[in-house]
Each structure stands twice: as C-alpha cells, then as structure tokens.
C-alpha positions as semicolon CSV with decimal commas, in nm:
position;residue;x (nm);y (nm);z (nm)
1;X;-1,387;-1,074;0,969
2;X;-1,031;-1,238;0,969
3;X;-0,777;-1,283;0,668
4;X;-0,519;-1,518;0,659
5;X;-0,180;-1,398;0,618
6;X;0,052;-1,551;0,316
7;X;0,329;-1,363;0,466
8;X;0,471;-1,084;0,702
9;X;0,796;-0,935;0,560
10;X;1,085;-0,692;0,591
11;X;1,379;-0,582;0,423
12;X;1,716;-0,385;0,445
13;X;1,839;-0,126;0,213
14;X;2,091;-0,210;-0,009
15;X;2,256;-0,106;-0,363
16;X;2,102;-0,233;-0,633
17;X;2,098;-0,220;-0,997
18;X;1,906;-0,381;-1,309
19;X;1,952;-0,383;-1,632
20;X;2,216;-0,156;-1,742
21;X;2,014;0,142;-1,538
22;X;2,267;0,302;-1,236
23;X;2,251;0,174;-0,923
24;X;1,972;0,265;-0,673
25;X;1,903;0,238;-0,292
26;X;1,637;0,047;-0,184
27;X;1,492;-0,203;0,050
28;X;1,253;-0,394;-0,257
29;X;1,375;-0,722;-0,144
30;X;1,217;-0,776;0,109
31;X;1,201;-1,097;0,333
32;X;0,973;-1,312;0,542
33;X;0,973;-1,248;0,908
34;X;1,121;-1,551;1,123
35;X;0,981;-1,425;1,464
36;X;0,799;-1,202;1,644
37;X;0,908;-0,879;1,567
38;X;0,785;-0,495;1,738
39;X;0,534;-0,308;1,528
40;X;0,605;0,059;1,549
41;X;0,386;0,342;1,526
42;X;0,670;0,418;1,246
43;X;0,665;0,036;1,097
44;X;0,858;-0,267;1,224
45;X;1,140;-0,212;1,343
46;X;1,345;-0,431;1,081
47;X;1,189;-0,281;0,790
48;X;1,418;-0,034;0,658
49;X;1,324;0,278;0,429
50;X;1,534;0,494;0,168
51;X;1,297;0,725;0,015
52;X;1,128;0,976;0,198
53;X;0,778;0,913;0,072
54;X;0,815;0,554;0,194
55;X;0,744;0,504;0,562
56;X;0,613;0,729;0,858
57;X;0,362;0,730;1,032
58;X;0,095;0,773;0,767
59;X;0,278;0,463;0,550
60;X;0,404;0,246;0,817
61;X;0,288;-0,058;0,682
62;X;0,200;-0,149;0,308
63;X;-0,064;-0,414;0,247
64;X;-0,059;-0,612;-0,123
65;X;-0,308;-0,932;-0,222
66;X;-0,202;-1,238;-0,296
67;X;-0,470;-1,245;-0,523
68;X;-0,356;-0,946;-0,708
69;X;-0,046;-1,151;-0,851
70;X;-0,224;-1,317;-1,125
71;X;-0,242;-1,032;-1,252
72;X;0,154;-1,037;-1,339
73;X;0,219;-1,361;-1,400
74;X;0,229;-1,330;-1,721
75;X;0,477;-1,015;-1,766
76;X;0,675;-1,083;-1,433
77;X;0,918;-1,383;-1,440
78;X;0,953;-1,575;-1,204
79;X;0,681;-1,410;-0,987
80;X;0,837;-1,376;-0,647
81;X;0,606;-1,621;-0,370
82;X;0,554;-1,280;-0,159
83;X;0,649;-0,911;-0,102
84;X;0,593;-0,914;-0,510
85;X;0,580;-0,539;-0,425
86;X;0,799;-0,485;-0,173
87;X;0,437;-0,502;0,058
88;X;0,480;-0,584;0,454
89;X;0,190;-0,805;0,469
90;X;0,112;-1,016;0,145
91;X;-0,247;-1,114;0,261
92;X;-0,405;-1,413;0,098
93;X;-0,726;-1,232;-0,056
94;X;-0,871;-0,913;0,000
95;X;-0,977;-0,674;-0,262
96;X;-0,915;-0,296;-0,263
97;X;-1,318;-0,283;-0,307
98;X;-1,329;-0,420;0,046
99;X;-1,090;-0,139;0,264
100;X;-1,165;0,175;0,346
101;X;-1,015;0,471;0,484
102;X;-1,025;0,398;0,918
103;X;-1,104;0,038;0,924
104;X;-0,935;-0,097;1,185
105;X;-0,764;-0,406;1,182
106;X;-0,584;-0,644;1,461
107;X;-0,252;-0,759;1,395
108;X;-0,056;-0,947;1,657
109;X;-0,102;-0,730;1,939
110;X;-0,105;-0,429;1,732
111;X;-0,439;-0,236;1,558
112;X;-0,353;-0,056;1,241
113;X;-0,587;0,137;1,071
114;X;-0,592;0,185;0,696
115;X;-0,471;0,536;0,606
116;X;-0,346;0,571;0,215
117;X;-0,318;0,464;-0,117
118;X;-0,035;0,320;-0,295
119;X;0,125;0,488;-0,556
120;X;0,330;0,241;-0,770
121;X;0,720;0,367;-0,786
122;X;0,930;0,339;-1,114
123;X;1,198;0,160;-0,896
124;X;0,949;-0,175;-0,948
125;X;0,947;-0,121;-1,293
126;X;1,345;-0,130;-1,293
127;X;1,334;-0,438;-1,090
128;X;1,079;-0,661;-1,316
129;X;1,182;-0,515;-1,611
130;X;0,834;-0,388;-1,714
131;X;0,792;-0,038;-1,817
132;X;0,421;-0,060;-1,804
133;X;0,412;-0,180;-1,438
134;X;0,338;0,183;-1,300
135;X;0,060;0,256;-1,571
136;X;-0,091;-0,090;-1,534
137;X;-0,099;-0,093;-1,146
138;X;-0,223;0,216;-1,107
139;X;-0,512;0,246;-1,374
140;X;-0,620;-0,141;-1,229
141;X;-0,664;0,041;-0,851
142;X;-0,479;-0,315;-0,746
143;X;-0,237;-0,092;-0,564
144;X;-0,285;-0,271;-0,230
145;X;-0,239;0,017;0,070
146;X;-0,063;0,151;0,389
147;X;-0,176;0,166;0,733
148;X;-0,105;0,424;0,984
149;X;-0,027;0,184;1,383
150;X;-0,272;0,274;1,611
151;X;-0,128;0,030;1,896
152;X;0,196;-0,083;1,878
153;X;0,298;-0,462;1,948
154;X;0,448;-0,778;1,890
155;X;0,361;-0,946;1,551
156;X;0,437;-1,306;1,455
157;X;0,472;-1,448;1,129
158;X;0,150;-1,619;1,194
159;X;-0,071;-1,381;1,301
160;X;-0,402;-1,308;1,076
161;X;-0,558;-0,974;1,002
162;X;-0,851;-0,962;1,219
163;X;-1,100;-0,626;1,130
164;X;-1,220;-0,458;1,499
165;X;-1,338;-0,151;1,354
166;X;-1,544;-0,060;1,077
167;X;-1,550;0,317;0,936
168;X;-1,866;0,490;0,935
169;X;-2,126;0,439;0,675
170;X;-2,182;0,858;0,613
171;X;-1,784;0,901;0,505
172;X;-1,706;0,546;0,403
173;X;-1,463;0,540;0,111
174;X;-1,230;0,249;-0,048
175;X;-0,902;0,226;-0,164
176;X;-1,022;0,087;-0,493
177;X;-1,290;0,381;-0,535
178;X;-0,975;0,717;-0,430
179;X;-0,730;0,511;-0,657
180;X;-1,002;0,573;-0,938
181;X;-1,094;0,902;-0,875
182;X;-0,658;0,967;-0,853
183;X;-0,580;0,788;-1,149
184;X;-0,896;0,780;-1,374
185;X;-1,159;1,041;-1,290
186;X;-0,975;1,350;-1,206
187;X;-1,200;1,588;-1,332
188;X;-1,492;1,449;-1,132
189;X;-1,636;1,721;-0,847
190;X;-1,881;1,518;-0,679
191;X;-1,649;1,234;-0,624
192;X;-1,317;1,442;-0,522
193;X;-1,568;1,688;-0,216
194;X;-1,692;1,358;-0,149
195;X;-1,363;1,189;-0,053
196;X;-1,232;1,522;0,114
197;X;-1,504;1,494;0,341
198;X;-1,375;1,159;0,478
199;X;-1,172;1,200;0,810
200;X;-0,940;0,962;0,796
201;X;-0,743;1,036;0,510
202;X;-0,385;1,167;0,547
203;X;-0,301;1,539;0,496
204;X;-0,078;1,511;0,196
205;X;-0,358;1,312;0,025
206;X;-0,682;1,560;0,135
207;X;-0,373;1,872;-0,054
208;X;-0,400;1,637;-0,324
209;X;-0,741;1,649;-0,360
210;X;-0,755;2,044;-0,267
211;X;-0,506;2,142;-0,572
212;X;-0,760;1,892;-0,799
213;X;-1,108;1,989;-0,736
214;X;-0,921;2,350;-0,758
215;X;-0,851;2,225;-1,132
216;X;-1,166;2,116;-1,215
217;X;-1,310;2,466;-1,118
218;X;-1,074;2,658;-1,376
C-alpha cells in the first residue's frame, strides 16, 4: 500500500516567543525539504531537536495527516499548509486506526518502522494560541506518530510512503487504539497486558504501561 506525501520537512532551533509567554527554544517551524536529504537512524540530518524527549532513535521521525487538519481549522488561524505540528512527514491521508506498532514502511531509500505515540507538547499550544490543543489532540488519538529508521538513506521531497512490512496479526496494535488506552482507558487491565505483550513498542512506553496496570491492581 503506498501514501502520497503532502510534504517532507525540517527545521532549526531557534528562540521564540508568543504571546507575552518568555521565550522558548524550539525547532516548531519547520520547513519543506528542497532536496534529497540523509535519513539517519537518529532523524535527518537537518532536522534539529531541543528537548530531550524529542528525537532519538525511538522518535526519529514524526508522522501527522493531512487529513487530521480539519480538525483545527476552525481554532487555528491561518492553518499552516504542512508541519501544522512540527511533523517530518505531513502525509496526505492515513488514519491512526490504520498503523501499528512494527509496520514497516519505505521511504526514499530508507525503511522506518513505526515505534511510538505522540504526546502533544504545551509548546504547540503557545504557538497557536489554543490552550485546549493538548487536551483536544490527545483525547481525539489524532496524535499522528514517530518511527524508529531501520535503513538509513537518501529521501527526496517526492518520495511516497510505501508499507513493506506488516506486523503480526497475534500482537497487532494501533496508534489510535495505545493513544486510547493512554489517554482514555487507563484503568483498563485487559487492554494495558494486551499492549505490553506487543514487541515492538519502545521501552519508556512498555514502563509506562508497567507503573499503570501496577495502578489498576491497587
């Protein structure tokens, strides 16, 4: 299955400030990609990081739908064409329903494979101005997600996302379906041992999940 690609971007860090809030550092404005540019098992190498929970190897590259911006157009103004959420690849349509944890896609001459959810950070909320962004994202499971690089390679701005790899049926689990269980159904056994049963989940998240099912026994 192949989806076409609204944009590839990247983005510096620089000082920034909204609103009468301090100044921050961040790379949020990020940009479309010109040329071909080396995918990292780290992320490309043009995309710059500030925060320590953005980036690595587990986050190198954040995925967002195109088709996910309706959903701000009436509260975000204007609504930015891509990289609405600082995302690397703003993908025409694909819903969080439809990736799960190891799928393997193709992407230039790179395979990434999808490896964690996104949390929403307050720093978007500064930039649009909506103190409900966080809360709204996150309780929609629109989040988009990250991808860990499998193979590293060339990407150009036109390449497609191309799945190779399917994740198997018997631990199969979708962004959309850990974003509930995270922000809706904490409490819920049955689905938190199910999703800690699925390999391909990062170590920070499968703690997560530890300390919660933990909870829900006391």
């Amino acid at each position: 299955m192949n989806y076409a690609i609204y944009a590839i971007s990247t983005g510096k860090i620089e000082s920034l400030q909204y609103e009468d809030r301090r100044p921050m550092k961040s790379a949020l404005n990020k940009k479309p990609i010109q040329a071909k540019m080396w995918l990292s098992r780290t992320g490309f190498v043009e995309d710059e990081q500030e925060y320590k929970d953005h980036g690595g190897p587990d986050k190198a590259v954040c995925l967002y739908s195109k088709s996910n911006y309706a959903m701000w157009q009436d509260v975000i103004h204007p609504l930015p064409d891509s990289a609405l959420f600082r995302e690397n690849i703003t993908v025409y349509a694909i819903d969080e329903t439809e990736l799960f944890f190891g799928d393997q896609y193709r992407l230039g001459e790179a395979i990434i494979e999808v490896s964690e959810i996104r949390e929403p950070c307050w720093k978007l909320q500064s930039k649009y101005g909506y103190p409900q962004l966080v809360k709204d994202m996150s309780k929609s499971g629109k989040t988009g997600c990250y991808f860990r690089v499998i193979k590293e390679g060339f990407v150009s701005p036109n390449s497609n996302l191309a799945l190779v790899k399917h994740a198997p049926e018997s631990t199969r689990l979708s962004v959309q379906a850990l974003n509930d269980i995270y922000y809706n159904d904490r409490k819920n056994k049955v689905r938190i041992a199910y999703a800690l049963n699925n390999p391909y989940l990062t170590e920070k998240r499968k703690s997560v999940l530890e300390k919660m099912l933990a909870q829900c026994s006391k």
